Coordinates of C-alpha atoms in Angstrom, one line a residue:
L1 CA -3.3 1.3 15.6
I2 CA -7.1 1.9 15.5
G3 CA -8.7 -0.9 17.5
R4 CA -5.4 -2.7 18.1
K5 CA -4.1 -1.1 21.3
D6 CA -4.9 -4.3 23.4
S7 CA -3.1 -6.5 20.9
F8 CA -0.1 -4.1 20.8
T9 CA 0.1 -4.1 24.6
S10 CA -0.1 -7.9 24.7
I11 CA 2.9 -8.1 22.3
E12 CA 4.9 -5.6 24.3
N13 CA 4.2 -7.5 27.5
T14 CA 5.3 -10.8 25.9
F15 CA 8.4 -9.3 24.3
I16 CA 10.8 -8.6 27.2
K17 CA 14.3 -7.5 26.1
G18 CA 16.9 -10.2 26.4
R19 CA 14.4 -13.0 26.5
R20 CA 13.3 -15.3 23.7
A21 CA 9.6 -15.0 22.9
E22 CA 7.4 -16.0 20.0
V23 CA 3.9 -14.8 19.1
V24 CA 1.4 -15.5 16.3
F25 CA -1.1 -13.0 15.1
F26 CA -3.9 -15.2 13.9
G27 CA -7.4 -14.8 12.5
I28 CA -9.2 -14.8 9.2
G29 CA -7.9 -13.0 6.2
G30 CA -8.4 -9.2 6.0
L31 CA -8.1 -8.6 9.8
G32 CA -4.9 -6.7 9.6
K33 CA -2.4 -9.3 11.0
T34 CA 0.3 -8.1 8.6
Q35 CA -0.4 -4.5 9.3
L36 CA -0.1 -5.1 13.0
A37 CA 3.3 -6.8 12.5
V38 CA 4.4 -3.8 10.3
D39 CA 3.2 -1.3 13.0
Y40 CA 5.0 -3.2 15.8
A41 CA 8.2 -3.5 13.8
H42 CA 8.1 0.2 12.9
V43 CA 7.5 1.4 16.5
H44 CA 10.0 -1.0 18.1
R45 CA 12.7 -1.2 15.4
G46 CA 15.1 0.8 17.7
D47 CA 14.7 -1.9 20.3
Y48 CA 16.5 -4.5 18.2
A49 CA 20.3 -3.8 17.8
N50 CA 20.6 -6.4 15.0
G51 CA 17.5 -5.2 13.2
V52 CA 14.2 -6.5 11.9
I53 CA 14.1 -9.4 9.4
W54 CA 10.9 -9.7 7.4
I55 CA 10.2 -13.0 5.5
S56 CA 7.1 -13.7 3.4
A57 CA 6.5 -17.3 4.3
D58 CA 4.3 -17.8 1.3
Q59 CA 7.1 -17.0 -1.1
D60 CA 10.5 -18.5 -1.8
I61 CA 12.3 -18.0 1.5
D62 CA 15.7 -19.0 0.2
A63 CA 15.5 -16.3 -2.5
Q64 CA 14.6 -13.7 0.1
L65 CA 17.5 -14.7 2.3
T66 CA 20.0 -14.6 -0.6
S67 CA 18.7 -11.1 -1.5
L68 CA 19.0 -10.1 2.2
A69 CA 22.6 -11.3 2.4
V70 CA 23.5 -8.9 -0.5
T71 CA 21.4 -5.9 0.6
Q72 CA 22.8 -6.1 4.1
K73 CA 26.3 -6.5 2.8
W74 CA 26.8 -9.8 4.7
V75 CA 28.4 -11.1 1.5
D76 CA 29.7 -9.7 -1.8
K77 CA 27.0 -9.6 -4.5
A78 CA 29.3 -11.6 -6.7
A79 CA 29.5 -14.4 -4.2
E80 CA 28.1 -17.9 -5.1
H81 CA 24.4 -18.3 -4.5
S82 CA 25.1 -21.1 -2.0
K83 CA 27.4 -18.9 0.0
K84 CA 24.8 -16.1 0.1
L85 CA 22.2 -18.5 1.3
A86 CA 24.5 -20.1 3.9
V87 CA 25.5 -16.7 5.4
A88 CA 22.0 -15.4 5.5
H89 CA 20.6 -18.6 7.0
E90 CA 23.4 -18.5 9.7
K91 CA 22.5 -14.9 10.5
V92 CA 18.8 -15.7 10.9
L93 CA 19.5 -18.7 13.0
K94 CA 22.1 -17.3 15.3
T95 CA 21.8 -13.5 15.6
E96 CA 20.4 -12.4 19.0
N97 CA 18.5 -9.1 19.7
T98 CA 16.6 -9.4 16.4
L99 CA 12.9 -9.2 15.5
L100 CA 12.2 -12.0 13.0
I101 CA 8.8 -11.8 11.3
F102 CA 7.3 -14.6 9.2
D103 CA 4.3 -13.3 7.3
N104 CA 1.5 -15.6 6.0
V105 CA 2.6 -18.8 7.6
K106 CA 0.6 -21.8 6.6
S107 CA 2.3 -24.2 9.0
V108 CA 5.3 -23.9 11.4
E109 CA 6.7 -27.0 9.7
S110 CA 7.2 -25.0 6.5
I111 CA 9.5 -22.5 8.2
Q112 CA 11.0 -24.8 10.9
K113 CA 14.5 -24.8 9.3
Y114 CA 14.5 -21.0 9.4
L115 CA 13.7 -20.6 13.1
P116 CA 16.5 -19.8 15.5
A117 CA 17.2 -22.3 18.3
K118 CA 15.3 -21.8 21.5
H119 CA 18.4 -20.5 23.3
I120 CA 18.8 -17.6 20.9
N121 CA 17.4 -14.4 22.5
C122 CA 15.3 -13.0 19.8
H123 CA 11.6 -12.2 19.2
V124 CA 9.6 -14.0 16.5
I125 CA 6.3 -12.9 15.1
L126 CA 4.2 -15.1 12.8
T127 CA 1.1 -14.0 11.0
S128 CA -1.2 -16.9 10.2
R129 CA -4.8 -17.9 10.0
D130 CA -4.1 -20.5 12.7
E131 CA -2.5 -20.3 16.2
Q132 CA 0.5 -22.5 15.2
G133 CA 1.3 -23.4 18.8
Y134 CA 2.8 -20.0 19.6
T135 CA 1.6 -17.4 22.1
P136 CA -1.5 -16.3 20.3
V137 CA -2.5 -12.7 19.7
D138 CA -6.1 -12.9 18.4
V139 CA -6.6 -10.2 15.8
G140 CA -10.3 -9.9 15.7
L141 CA -12.9 -7.7 14.0
L142 CA -13.0 -4.0 14.9
S143 CA -15.8 -2.5 16.9
E144 CA -18.3 -0.2 15.2
N145 CA -16.6 2.9 16.6
D146 CA -13.1 1.7 15.6
S147 CA -14.5 0.8 12.2
L148 CA -15.8 4.3 11.7
A149 CA -12.5 5.8 12.9
L150 CA -10.6 3.6 10.4
L151 CA -13.0 4.5 7.6
Y152 CA -12.6 8.2 8.3
Q153 CA -8.8 7.9 8.6
V154 CA -8.5 6.1 5.3
A155 CA -10.9 8.5 3.6
Q156 CA -9.0 11.4 5.1
R157 CA -12.1 13.2 6.0
Q158 CA -14.9 13.4 8.5
P159 CA -18.6 13.3 7.6
S160 CA -19.9 16.8 6.9
T161 CA -23.6 16.0 7.0
T162 CA -25.9 13.7 8.8
E163 CA -26.4 11.8 5.6
D164 CA -22.6 11.2 5.3
S165 CA -22.5 10.0 8.8
D166 CA -25.5 7.6 8.3
S167 CA -23.9 6.3 5.1
A168 CA -20.6 5.7 6.8
T169 CA -22.4 3.8 9.6
K170 CA -24.2 1.7 7.0
I171 CA -20.9 0.8 5.3
V172 CA -19.3 -0.1 8.7
R173 CA -22.2 -2.4 9.6
L174 CA -22.3 -4.0 6.2
L175 CA -18.5 -4.8 6.4
D176 CA -18.8 -6.0 10.0
G177 CA -15.5 -4.7 11.3
L178 CA -13.2 -6.2 8.7
P179 CA -10.3 -3.7 8.4
L180 CA -9.2 -4.7 4.9
A181 CA -12.8 -4.3 3.6
L182 CA -13.1 -1.0 5.3
E183 CA -9.9 0.3 3.8
L184 CA -11.1 -0.8 0.3
A185 CA -14.5 0.8 0.9

């Protein structure tokens, strides 16, 4: 959660138990929107009696739902494909006390038929490059200090010399607070 405590707090304040809420983590690629969703789901998974459902919006959603229906034992694996899809779709649309995450949403219209009705008490997270009309959680660049902390965490070591420290600072400044770039560095 390096550099993301404010975003995390914003989500927690928006997601009140027993009340429908939707947020979108938005910003350019490489900011850690997906990682923030993973972290939130991991920390709060126990808050959702009916679980967390993760859907990659840039992949075949129907295929993901049919697979989910089988792995969650909502239907027998030998059931017809159409039955698997119908049961999974029904679960996603009507199950309350669930965290539903749509990762890499290009447009809300592309996932509209998979979104629960407004009266269903669940929490929905979208990750996207755009706000999408939901409560926005801007996932911005990391500060220089947070960038250094992330670089050291990923490298699993602290600088042992002034030269190491100076090199790390140069890397952080060159990559301008972009978490994915820092992780790759």
